[in-house]
Every structure is written in structure tokens, then in C-alpha cells.
Tab-separated table of C-alpha atoms and ligand atoms in Angstrom:
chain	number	residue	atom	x	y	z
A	1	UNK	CA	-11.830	-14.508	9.531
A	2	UNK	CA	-9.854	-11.641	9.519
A	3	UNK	CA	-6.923	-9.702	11.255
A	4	UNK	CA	-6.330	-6.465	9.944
A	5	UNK	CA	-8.386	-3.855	9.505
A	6	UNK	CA	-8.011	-1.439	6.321
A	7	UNK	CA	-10.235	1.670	6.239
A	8	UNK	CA	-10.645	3.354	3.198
A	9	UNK	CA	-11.163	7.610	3.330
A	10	UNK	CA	-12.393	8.305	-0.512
A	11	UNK	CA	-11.321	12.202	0.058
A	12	UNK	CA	-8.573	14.216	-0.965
A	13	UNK	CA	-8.463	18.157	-1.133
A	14	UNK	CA	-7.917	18.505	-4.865
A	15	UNK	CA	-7.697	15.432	-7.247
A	16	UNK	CA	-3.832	14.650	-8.358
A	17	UNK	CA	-3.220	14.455	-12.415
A	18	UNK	CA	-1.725	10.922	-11.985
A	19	UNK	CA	-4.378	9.897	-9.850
A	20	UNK	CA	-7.009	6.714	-10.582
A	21	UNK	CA	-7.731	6.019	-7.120
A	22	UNK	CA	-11.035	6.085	-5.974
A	23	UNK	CA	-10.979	9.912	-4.378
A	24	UNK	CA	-13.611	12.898	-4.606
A	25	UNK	CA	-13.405	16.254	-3.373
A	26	UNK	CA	-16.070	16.118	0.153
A	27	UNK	CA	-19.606	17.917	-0.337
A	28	UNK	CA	-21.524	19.501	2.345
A	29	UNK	CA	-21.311	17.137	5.287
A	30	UNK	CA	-19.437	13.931	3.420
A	31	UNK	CA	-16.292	14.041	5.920
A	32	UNK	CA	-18.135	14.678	8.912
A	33	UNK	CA	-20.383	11.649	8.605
A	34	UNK	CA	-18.213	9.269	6.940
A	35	UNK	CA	-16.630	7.567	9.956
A	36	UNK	CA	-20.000	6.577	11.026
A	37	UNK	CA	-21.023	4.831	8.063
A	38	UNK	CA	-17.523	3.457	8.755
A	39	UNK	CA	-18.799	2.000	12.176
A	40	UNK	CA	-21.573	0.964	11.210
A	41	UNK	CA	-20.360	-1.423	8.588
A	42	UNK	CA	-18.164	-2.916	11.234
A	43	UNK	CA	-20.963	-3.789	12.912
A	44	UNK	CA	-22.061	-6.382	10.280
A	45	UNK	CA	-18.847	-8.536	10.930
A	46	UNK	CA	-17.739	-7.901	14.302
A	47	UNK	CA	-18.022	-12.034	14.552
A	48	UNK	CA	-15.264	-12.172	11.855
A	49	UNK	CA	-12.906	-10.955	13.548
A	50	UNK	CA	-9.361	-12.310	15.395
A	51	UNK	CA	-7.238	-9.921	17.382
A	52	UNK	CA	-6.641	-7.446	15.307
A	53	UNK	CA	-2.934	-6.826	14.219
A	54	UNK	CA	-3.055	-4.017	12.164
A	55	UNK	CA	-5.070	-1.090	11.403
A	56	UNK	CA	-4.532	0.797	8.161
A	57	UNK	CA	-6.209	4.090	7.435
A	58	UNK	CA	-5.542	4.869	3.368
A	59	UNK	CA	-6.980	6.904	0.948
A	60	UNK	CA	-7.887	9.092	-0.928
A	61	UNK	CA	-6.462	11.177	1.843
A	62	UNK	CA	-7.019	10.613	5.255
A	63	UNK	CA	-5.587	13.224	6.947
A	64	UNK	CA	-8.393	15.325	5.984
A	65	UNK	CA	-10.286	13.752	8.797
A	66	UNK	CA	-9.883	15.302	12.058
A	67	UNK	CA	-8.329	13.760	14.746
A	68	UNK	CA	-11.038	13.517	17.451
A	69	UNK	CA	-12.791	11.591	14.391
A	70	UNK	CA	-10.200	9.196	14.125
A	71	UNK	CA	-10.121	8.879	17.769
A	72	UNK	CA	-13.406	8.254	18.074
A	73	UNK	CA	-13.301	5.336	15.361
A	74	UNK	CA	-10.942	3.802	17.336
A	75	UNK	CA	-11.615	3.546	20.292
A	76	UNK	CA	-15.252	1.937	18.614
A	77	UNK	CA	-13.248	-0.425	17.070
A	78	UNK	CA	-11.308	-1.468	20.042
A	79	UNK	CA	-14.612	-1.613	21.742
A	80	UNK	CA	-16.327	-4.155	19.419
A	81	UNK	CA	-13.004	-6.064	18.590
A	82	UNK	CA	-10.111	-7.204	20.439
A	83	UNK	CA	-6.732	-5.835	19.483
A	84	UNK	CA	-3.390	-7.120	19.850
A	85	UNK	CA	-1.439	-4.364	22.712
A	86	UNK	CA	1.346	-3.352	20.084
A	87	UNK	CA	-0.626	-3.686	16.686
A	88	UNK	CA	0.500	-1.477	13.923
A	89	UNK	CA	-1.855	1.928	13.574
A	90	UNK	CA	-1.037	3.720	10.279
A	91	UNK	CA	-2.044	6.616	8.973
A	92	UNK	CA	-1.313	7.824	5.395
A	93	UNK	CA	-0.884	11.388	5.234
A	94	UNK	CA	-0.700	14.311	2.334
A	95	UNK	CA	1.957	16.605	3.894
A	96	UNK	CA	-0.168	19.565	2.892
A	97	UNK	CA	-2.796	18.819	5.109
A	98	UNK	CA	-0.940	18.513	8.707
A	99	UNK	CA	0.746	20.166	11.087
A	100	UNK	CA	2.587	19.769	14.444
A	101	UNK	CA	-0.934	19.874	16.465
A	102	UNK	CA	-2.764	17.736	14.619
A	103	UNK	CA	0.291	15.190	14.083
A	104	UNK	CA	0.321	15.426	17.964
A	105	UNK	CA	-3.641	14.697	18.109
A	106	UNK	CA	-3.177	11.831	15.460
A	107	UNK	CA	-0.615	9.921	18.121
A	108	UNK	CA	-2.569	10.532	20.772
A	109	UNK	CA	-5.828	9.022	19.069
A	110	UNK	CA	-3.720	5.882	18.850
A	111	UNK	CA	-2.061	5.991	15.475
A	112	UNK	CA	1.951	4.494	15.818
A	113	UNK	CA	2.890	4.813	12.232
A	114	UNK	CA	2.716	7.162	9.558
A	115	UNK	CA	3.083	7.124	5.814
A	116	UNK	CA	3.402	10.272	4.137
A	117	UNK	CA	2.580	11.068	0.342
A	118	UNK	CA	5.743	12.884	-0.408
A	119	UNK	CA	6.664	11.641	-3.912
A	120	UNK	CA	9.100	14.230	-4.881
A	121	UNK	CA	11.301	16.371	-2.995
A	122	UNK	CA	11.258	18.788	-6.591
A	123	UNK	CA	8.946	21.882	-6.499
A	124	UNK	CA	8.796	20.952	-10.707
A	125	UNK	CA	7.803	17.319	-10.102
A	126	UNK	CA	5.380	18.041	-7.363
A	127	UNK	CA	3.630	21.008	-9.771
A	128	UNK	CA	3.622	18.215	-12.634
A	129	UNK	CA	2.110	15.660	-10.370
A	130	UNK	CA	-0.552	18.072	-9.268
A	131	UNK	CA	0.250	17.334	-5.745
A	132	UNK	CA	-1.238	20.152	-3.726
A	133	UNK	CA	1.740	20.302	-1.267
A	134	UNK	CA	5.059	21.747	-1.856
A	135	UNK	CA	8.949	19.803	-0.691
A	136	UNK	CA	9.290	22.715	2.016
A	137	UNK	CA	6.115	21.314	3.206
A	138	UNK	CA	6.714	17.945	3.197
A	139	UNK	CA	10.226	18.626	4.721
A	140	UNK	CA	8.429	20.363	7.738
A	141	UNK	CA	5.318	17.273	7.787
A	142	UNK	CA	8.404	14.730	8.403
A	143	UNK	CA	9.834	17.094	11.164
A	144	UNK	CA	6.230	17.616	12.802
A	145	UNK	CA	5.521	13.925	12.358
A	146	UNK	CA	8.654	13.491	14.706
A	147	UNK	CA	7.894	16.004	16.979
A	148	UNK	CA	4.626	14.262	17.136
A	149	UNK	CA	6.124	11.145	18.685
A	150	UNK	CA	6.286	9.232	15.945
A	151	UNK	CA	9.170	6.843	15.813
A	152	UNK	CA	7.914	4.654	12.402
A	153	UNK	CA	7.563	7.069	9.387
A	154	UNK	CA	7.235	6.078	6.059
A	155	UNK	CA	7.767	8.077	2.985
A	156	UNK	CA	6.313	7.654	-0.283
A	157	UNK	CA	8.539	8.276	-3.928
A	158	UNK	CA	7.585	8.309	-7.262
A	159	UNK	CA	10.673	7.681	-10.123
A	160	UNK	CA	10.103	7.536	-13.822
A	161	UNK	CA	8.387	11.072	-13.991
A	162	UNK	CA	8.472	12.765	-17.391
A	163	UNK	CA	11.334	14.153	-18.107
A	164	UNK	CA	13.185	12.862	-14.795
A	165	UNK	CA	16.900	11.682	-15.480
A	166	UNK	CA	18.682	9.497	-13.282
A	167	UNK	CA	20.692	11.854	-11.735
A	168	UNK	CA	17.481	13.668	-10.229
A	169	UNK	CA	16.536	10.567	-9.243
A	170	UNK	CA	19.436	10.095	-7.494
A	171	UNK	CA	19.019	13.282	-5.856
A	172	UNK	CA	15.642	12.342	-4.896
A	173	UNK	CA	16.938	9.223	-2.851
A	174	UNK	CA	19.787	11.299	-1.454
A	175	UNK	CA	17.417	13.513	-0.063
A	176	UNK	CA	14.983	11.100	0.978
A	177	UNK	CA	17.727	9.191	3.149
A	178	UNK	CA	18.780	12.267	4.956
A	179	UNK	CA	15.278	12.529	6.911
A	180	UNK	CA	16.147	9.160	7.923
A	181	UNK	CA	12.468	7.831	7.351
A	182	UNK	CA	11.974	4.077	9.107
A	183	UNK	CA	10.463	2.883	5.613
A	184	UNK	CA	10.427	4.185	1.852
A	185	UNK	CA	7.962	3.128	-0.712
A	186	UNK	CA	9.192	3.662	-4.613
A	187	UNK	CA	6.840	3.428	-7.046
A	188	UNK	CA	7.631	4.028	-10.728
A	189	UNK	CA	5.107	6.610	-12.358
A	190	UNK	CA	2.358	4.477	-14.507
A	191	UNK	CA	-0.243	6.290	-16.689
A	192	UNK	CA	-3.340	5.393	-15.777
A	193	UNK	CA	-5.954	5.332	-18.649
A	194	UNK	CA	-8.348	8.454	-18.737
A	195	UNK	CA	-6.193	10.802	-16.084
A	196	UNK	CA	-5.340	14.307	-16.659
A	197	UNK	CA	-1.281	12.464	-17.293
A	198	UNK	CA	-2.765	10.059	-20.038
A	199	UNK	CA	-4.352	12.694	-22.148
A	200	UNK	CA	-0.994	15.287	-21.884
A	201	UNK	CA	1.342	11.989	-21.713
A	202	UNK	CA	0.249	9.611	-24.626
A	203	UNK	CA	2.700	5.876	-24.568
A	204	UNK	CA	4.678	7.589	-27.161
A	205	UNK	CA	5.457	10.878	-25.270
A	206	UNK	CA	9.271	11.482	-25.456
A	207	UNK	CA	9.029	12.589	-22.292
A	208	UNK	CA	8.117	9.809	-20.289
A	209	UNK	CA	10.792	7.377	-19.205
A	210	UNK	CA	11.533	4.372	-21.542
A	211	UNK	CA	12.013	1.002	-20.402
A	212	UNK	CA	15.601	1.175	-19.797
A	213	UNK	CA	15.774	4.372	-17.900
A	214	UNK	CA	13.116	2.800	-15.869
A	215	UNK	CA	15.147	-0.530	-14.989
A	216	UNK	CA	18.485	1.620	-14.115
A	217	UNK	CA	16.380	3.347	-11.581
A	218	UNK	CA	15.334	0.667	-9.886
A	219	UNK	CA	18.474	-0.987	-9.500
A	220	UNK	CA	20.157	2.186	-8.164
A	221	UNK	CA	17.685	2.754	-5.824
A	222	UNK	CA	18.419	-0.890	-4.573
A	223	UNK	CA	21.966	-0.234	-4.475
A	224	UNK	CA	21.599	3.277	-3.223
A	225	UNK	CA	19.121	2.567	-0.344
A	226	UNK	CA	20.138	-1.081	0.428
A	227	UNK	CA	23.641	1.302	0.927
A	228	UNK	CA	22.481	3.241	3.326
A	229	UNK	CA	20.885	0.818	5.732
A	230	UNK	CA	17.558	-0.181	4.325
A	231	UNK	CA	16.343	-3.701	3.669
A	232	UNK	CA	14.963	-4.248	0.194
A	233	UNK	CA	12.244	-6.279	1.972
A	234	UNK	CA	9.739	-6.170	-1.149
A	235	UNK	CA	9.843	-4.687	-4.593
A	236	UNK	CA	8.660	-1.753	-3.756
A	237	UNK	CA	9.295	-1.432	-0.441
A	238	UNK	CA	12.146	-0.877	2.057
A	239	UNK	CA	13.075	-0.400	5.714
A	240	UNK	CA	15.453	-0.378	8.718
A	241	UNK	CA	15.797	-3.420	10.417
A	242	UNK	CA	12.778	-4.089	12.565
A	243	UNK	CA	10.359	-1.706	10.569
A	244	UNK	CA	8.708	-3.442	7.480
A	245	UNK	CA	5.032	-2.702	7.282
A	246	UNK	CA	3.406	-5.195	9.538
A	247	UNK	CA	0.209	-4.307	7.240
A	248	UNK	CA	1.216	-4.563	3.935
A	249	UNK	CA	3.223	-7.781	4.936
A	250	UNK	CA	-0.417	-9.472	5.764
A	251	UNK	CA	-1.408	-8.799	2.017
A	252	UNK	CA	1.881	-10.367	0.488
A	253	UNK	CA	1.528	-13.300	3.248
A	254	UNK	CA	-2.225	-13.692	2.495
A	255	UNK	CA	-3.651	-12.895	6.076
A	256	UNK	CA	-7.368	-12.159	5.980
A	257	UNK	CA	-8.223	-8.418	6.224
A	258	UNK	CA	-11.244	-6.654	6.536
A	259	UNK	CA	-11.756	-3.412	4.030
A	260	UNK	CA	-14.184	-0.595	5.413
A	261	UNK	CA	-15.147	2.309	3.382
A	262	UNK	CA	-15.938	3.348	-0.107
A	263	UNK	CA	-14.431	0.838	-2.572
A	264	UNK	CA	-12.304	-1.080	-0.041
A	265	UNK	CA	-11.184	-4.653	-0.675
A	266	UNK	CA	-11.517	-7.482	1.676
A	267	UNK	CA	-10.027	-10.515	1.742
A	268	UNK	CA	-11.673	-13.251	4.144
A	269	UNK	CA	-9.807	-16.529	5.489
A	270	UNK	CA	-12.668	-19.138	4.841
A	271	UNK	CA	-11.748	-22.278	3.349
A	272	UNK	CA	-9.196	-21.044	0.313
A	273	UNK	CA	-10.493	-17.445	0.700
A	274	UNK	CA	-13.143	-14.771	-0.590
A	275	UNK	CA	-12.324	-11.612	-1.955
A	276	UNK	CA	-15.042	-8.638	-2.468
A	277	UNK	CA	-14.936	-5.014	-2.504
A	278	UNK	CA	-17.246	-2.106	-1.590
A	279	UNK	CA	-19.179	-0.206	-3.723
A	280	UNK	CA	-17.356	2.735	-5.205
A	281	UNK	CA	-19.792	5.163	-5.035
A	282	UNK	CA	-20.825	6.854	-2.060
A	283	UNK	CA	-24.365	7.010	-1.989
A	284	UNK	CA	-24.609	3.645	-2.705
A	285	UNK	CA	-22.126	2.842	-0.477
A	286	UNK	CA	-23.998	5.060	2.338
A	287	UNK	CA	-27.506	3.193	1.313
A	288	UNK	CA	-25.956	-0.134	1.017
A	289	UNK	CA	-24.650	0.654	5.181
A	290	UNK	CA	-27.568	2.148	6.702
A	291	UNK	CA	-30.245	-0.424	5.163
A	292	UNK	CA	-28.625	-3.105	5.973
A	293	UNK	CA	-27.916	-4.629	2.771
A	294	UNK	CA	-24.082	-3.323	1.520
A	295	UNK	CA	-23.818	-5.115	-1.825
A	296	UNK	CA	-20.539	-7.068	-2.370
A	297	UNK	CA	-19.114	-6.188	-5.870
A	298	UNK	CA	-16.739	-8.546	-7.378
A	299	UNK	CA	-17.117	-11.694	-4.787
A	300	UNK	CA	-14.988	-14.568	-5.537
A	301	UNK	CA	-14.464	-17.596	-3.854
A	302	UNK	CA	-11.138	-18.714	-4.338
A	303	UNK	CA	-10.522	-22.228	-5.727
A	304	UNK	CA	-7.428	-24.094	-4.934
A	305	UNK	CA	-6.043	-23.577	-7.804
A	306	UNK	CA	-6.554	-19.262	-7.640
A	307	UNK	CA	-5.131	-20.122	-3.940
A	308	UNK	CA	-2.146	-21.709	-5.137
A	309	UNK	CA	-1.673	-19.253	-7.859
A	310	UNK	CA	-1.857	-16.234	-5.331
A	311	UNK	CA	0.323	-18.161	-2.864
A	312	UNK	CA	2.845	-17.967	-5.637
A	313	UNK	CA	2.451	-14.128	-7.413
A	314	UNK	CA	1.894	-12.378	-3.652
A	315	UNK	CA	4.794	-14.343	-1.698
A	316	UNK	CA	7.042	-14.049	-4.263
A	317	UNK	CA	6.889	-10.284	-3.895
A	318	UNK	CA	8.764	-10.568	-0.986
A	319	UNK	CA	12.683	-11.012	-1.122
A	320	UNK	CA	12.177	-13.483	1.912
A	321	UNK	CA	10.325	-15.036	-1.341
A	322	UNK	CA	8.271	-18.642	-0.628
A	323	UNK	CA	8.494	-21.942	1.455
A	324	UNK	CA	7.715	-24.977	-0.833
A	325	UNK	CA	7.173	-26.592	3.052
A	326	UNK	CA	4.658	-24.270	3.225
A	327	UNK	CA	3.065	-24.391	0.075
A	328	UNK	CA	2.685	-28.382	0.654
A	329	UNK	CA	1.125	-27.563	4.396
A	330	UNK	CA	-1.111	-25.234	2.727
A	331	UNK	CA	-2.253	-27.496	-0.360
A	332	UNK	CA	-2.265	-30.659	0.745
A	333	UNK	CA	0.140	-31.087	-2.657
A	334	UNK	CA	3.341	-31.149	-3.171
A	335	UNK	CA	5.098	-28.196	-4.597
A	336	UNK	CA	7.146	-30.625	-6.905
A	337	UNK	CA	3.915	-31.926	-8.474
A	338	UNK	CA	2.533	-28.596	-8.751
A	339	UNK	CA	4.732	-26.630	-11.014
A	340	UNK	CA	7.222	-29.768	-12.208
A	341	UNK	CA	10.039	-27.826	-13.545
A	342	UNK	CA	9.007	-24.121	-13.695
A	343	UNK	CA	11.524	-23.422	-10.738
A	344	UNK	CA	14.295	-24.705	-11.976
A	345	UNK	CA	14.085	-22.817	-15.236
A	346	UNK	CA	13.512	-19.865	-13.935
A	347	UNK	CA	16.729	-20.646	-11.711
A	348	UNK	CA	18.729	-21.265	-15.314
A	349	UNK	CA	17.042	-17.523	-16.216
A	350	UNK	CA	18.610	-16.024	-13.074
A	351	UNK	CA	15.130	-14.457	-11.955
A	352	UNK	CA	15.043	-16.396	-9.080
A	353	UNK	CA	17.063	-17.960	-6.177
A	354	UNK	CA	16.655	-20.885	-4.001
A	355	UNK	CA	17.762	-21.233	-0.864
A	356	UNK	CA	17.660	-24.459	0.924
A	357	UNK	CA	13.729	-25.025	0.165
A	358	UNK	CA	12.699	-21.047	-0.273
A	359	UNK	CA	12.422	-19.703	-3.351
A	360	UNK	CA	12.885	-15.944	-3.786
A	361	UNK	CA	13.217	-13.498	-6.967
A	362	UNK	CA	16.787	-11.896	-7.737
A	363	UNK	CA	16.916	-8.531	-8.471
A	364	UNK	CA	16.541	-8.947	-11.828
A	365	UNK	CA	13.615	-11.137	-11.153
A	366	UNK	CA	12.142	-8.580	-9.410
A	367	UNK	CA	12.235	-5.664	-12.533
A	368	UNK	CA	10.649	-8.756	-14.614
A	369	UNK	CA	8.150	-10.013	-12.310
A	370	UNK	CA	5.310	-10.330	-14.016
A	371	UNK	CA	7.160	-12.547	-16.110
A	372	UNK	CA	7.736	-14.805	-13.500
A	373	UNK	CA	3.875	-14.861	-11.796
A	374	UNK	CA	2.325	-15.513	-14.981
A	375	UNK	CA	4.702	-19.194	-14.999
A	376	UNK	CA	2.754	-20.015	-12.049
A	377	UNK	CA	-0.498	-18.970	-13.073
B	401	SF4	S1	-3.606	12.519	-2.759
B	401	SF4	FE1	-3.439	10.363	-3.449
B	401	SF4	S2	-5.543	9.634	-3.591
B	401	SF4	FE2	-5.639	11.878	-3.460
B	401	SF4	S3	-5.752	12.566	-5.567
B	401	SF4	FE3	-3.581	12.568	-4.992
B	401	SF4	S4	-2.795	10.547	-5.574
B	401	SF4	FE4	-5.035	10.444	-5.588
């Protein structure tokens, strides 16, 4: 069973130099008959499916579909499935591809939220990142978006670029809380193997940021931004009261979603769970839909222990953290038996907190996490 829906648009105008998503630049017809391979793979689980409370279009870029397309998949969707009246509609946009009128279309096709790729609000940065867009553009995308109707925008930030000191990045946040976005996503820059940035930026470069300059930005942008109003809700996200991402929350709290699209990941509720992906290529993808027979790359059928273990490494993401009552509901087991004294030492460690019977990860916890989820691998 699922609830969400998560609809994966491979495209993107020009590829970034960071970038290892799974992105092309469209040929010939590509965009214009992607969204009905899209429907048409709904078709094959249409029986799957709860009310849906989300819908997530991501990419790759999305935006670079028009909005009568997006329209259109919608209102199919909402024709084969039933939908909850206020679920959560996102759409992740580059700021280089939108304006005021198609912003406008976008929230009239039914999209409520919107998360735009701004990453930098410095020209330099943006040029470094290869982002195709410009800060004056993403400045006037925010200002559209608003115009638009849309009263839940999310912004996107990258720290940790090379040769970015804390003081830009404090610049950066400045900036970023004087659009007064609903929701800001910080990610720190990674080098992903076989990227434009891993052959200029080898591990050694003395440009990128070490480990230390890496941790004081993330605890001033916790300070800074919890400062200013926003809820450190997850590690990498934030947001005013009331506006967490519905979506992304379903991930951390293990709610079954549905992935459509090139490369999109599903995640089924049926007995401890089954996770799969898409194909990653199109053609195969596009064979896979329109015979019939999509192959499912990477199934696995989660065990109780893999359950447990995800239980642990996703829910702990959030600051709200875990509920040992829950973990016993869930497992039949109790959480006691289960891990014995891992807790508590990690208590001792300071990396996490407990609260009556939740367990959550400090702030320090949270720059050493994967330090923590491996104790309860
Ligand atoms: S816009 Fe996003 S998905 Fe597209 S190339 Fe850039 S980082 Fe990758």
C-alpha cells in the first residue's frame, strides 16, 4: 500500500558540475511524451493505493515540463486514485526555468507547494556549481512564486562549497531569511565520484571545506535559523511552525510511497516492506511501461530485522526523534531487548536525548549521525 505519490522528471536544461542525479538533457520529443509513460505506469498499481497525502514532483528538473502537462497528470491521477482535499502538491523548481505566468499556471494545475533549487545567493558559487540560473533570478523566481499564490515555498542551500568561509555562509543564511521562505533545506556540498567537481576537486583539494569548517556551519546555521523562527525539524531541514514537508516527513516516518518515472524509488507497506526502483534508463524504462513488463531493479523485501534497523536510522533523523512505544507496537519486541544498552551509551556520549520514552539526537548527534545509525544496525 501506498500514500504518497513521488514522480520523478529525469530532465534538466544543462547538467550541473556537482550533479549525480539521474538527469539528461531531453531529445526530440522526450518531455512531451514523458508524462504519459508516467500515467501509464500508474495504471499498473492503481489497487495499491490509499488516499493519497502527498504528491511530489522532483527531478532532474521539473519545471521544464509545461504546466498544462502537469495539469493534465493530475487531474489523471485524481481520477484513478482518491486524494485527501488538502494533500501536499510540490513542485521542485530551477529558478531559471520559471516565470510569473507559468508559476501562476503551476498553482492553478493544483500544485500548493514549491521547492526551489536556489543553492547560493553568490553569482561566484552559482558559476562554480554550474547552475544555469543566476541569484537575480532566483530572487525574482521567489517573488513570482508569491505572486503566483503560493503561500509554502521552500528554498534549497548548499554550504561547504570550495573556497566558501563561514562568513559567506553566514551571508548566505542572512539572505536566505529575508525572503522569508516557509521551509529551507541545507545541504553540505559532497563530491560525488566521476562529476565534473570530483575530477577539478580531488579529497585533498585545499579548497574544499575540511571537517571542522564543515561542523561550524552547521551549527550556525542551527543557531542562526532556529534564531529567526525556523524549527530545526530534521537535519537538514527546517521550517515555520506548521510547514514541515508533509512529503519528506512520510520517508523519515516510513509511510509507503509510490515512485513513478525514470529511476524512482518505491517503498510499499506489505508486511515489513518492499523497496524497488525504476530502471534508470529511459528506453528501457519507456519499453519496460508500454509492454507491460517494467522490470523492478533492486527489490528487497524487508526482514524484521532491516525493518527495525530502518525504524531506527530514518526516525532518528527527525529531532521529534523515536517512540520506543512505538517501536514495541511495531515489532512485536521490546525496544529494551532489542538494543540492551546502546541508548544509554549513546546518552553518556551526549549524541542523543531521551525524553520520557522518545529518543532523539542532540545537535551534536546530529553532525555525527552516521555514527549513531550504524549502533543500531
Ligand atoms: S538541476 Fe538538479 S538534477 Fe539537474 S543537473 Fe542540476 S543538480 Fe542535477
Amino acid at each position: 500500500m501506498f500514500n504518497r505519490l513521488y514522480i520523478h522528471v529525469p530532465f534538466c536544461r544543462e547538467k550541473c558540475h556537482y550533479c549525480a542525479f539521474v538527469s539528461t538533457t531531453p531529445k526530440h520529443n522526450e518531455l512531451v511524451e514523458y508524462p504519459a509513460l508516467l500515467n501509464r505506469e500508474l495504471q499498473f498499481h492503481t489497487n495499491e493505493a490509499g488516499p493519497l497525502e502527498s504528491i511530489y514532483f522532483g527531478g532532474g528538473t521539473p519545471s521544464l515540463l509545461k504546466p498544462e502537462q502537469v495539469a493534465r497528470l493530475l487531474t489523471e491521477i485524481t481520477d484513478q486514485i482518491p486524494i485527501r482535499k488538502d494533500a501536499e502538491i510540490t513542485l521542485e523548481a530551477n529558478p531559471g526555468t520559471v516565470d510569473l505566468i507559468s508559476l501562476k499556471a503551476f498553482h492553478d494545475a493544483g500544485c500548493n507547494r514549491i521547492s526551489l533549487g536556489v543553492q547560493s545567493f553568490d553569482d561566484r558559487f552559482l558559476k562554480c556549481l554550474g547552475r544555469i540560473h543566476t541569484t537575480e533570478e532566483s530572487f525574482q523566481a521567489f517573488h513570482a512564486a508569491r505572486q503566483a499564490g503560493f503561500d509554502n515555498i521552500s528554498i534549497d542551500l548548499i554550504h561547504s562549497l570550495p573556497g566558501q568561509s563561514l562568513d559567506q555562509w553566514r551571508t548566505e543564511l542572512q539572505q536566505a531569511v529575508k525572503l522569508s521562505p516557509e521551509h529551507i533545506s541545507i545541504y553540505g556540498l559532497t563530491v560525488e565520484a566521476e562529476t565534473p567537481f570530483a575530477r577539478k576537486y580531488p579529497a585533498d583539494s585545499p579548497e574544499l571545506a575540511d571537517e571542522d569548517l564543515s561542523a561550524d556551519m552547521f551549527e550556525f546555521t542551527n543557531e542562526f535559523l532556529t534564531g529567526s523562527g525556523f524549527d530545526h525539524y530534521e537535519i537538514a531541514n527546517y521550517a515555520r511552525p506548521g510547514y514541515r514537508s508533509r512529503h519528506n516527513s512520510g520517508y523519515w516516518q516510513r509511510d509507503g510511497y509510490l515512485g513513478l518515472g525514470v529511476a524512482a524509488h518505491s517503498f510499499l507497506r506489505d508486511g515489513y516492506g518492499v523497496r524497488f526502483s525504476n530502471p534508470d534508463n529511459l528506453e528501457e524504462y519507456r519499453r519496460g511501461v508500454l509492454s507491460g513488463l517494467l522490470t523492478r531493479v533492486e527489490e528487497q523485501k524487508l526482514t524484521q530485522s532491516d525493518a527495525m534497523a530502518e525504524f531506527m536510522f530514518l526516525g532518528l533523523r527527525l529531532a521529534d526523534g523515536v517512540s520506543q512505544h512505538n517501536f514495541d507496537q511495531e515489532f512485536g519486541l521490546s525496544f529494551e531487548d532489542a538494543y540492551g544498552s546502546v541508548p544509554a551509551d549513546l546518552v553518556r556520549l551526549g549524541l542523543l536525548d531521551q525524553t520520557g520514552e522518545r529518543l532523539a539526537l542532540t545537535q551534536r548527534g546530529m553532525l555525527l549521525s552516521n555514527q549513531v545509525f550504524n549502533r543500531f544496525l
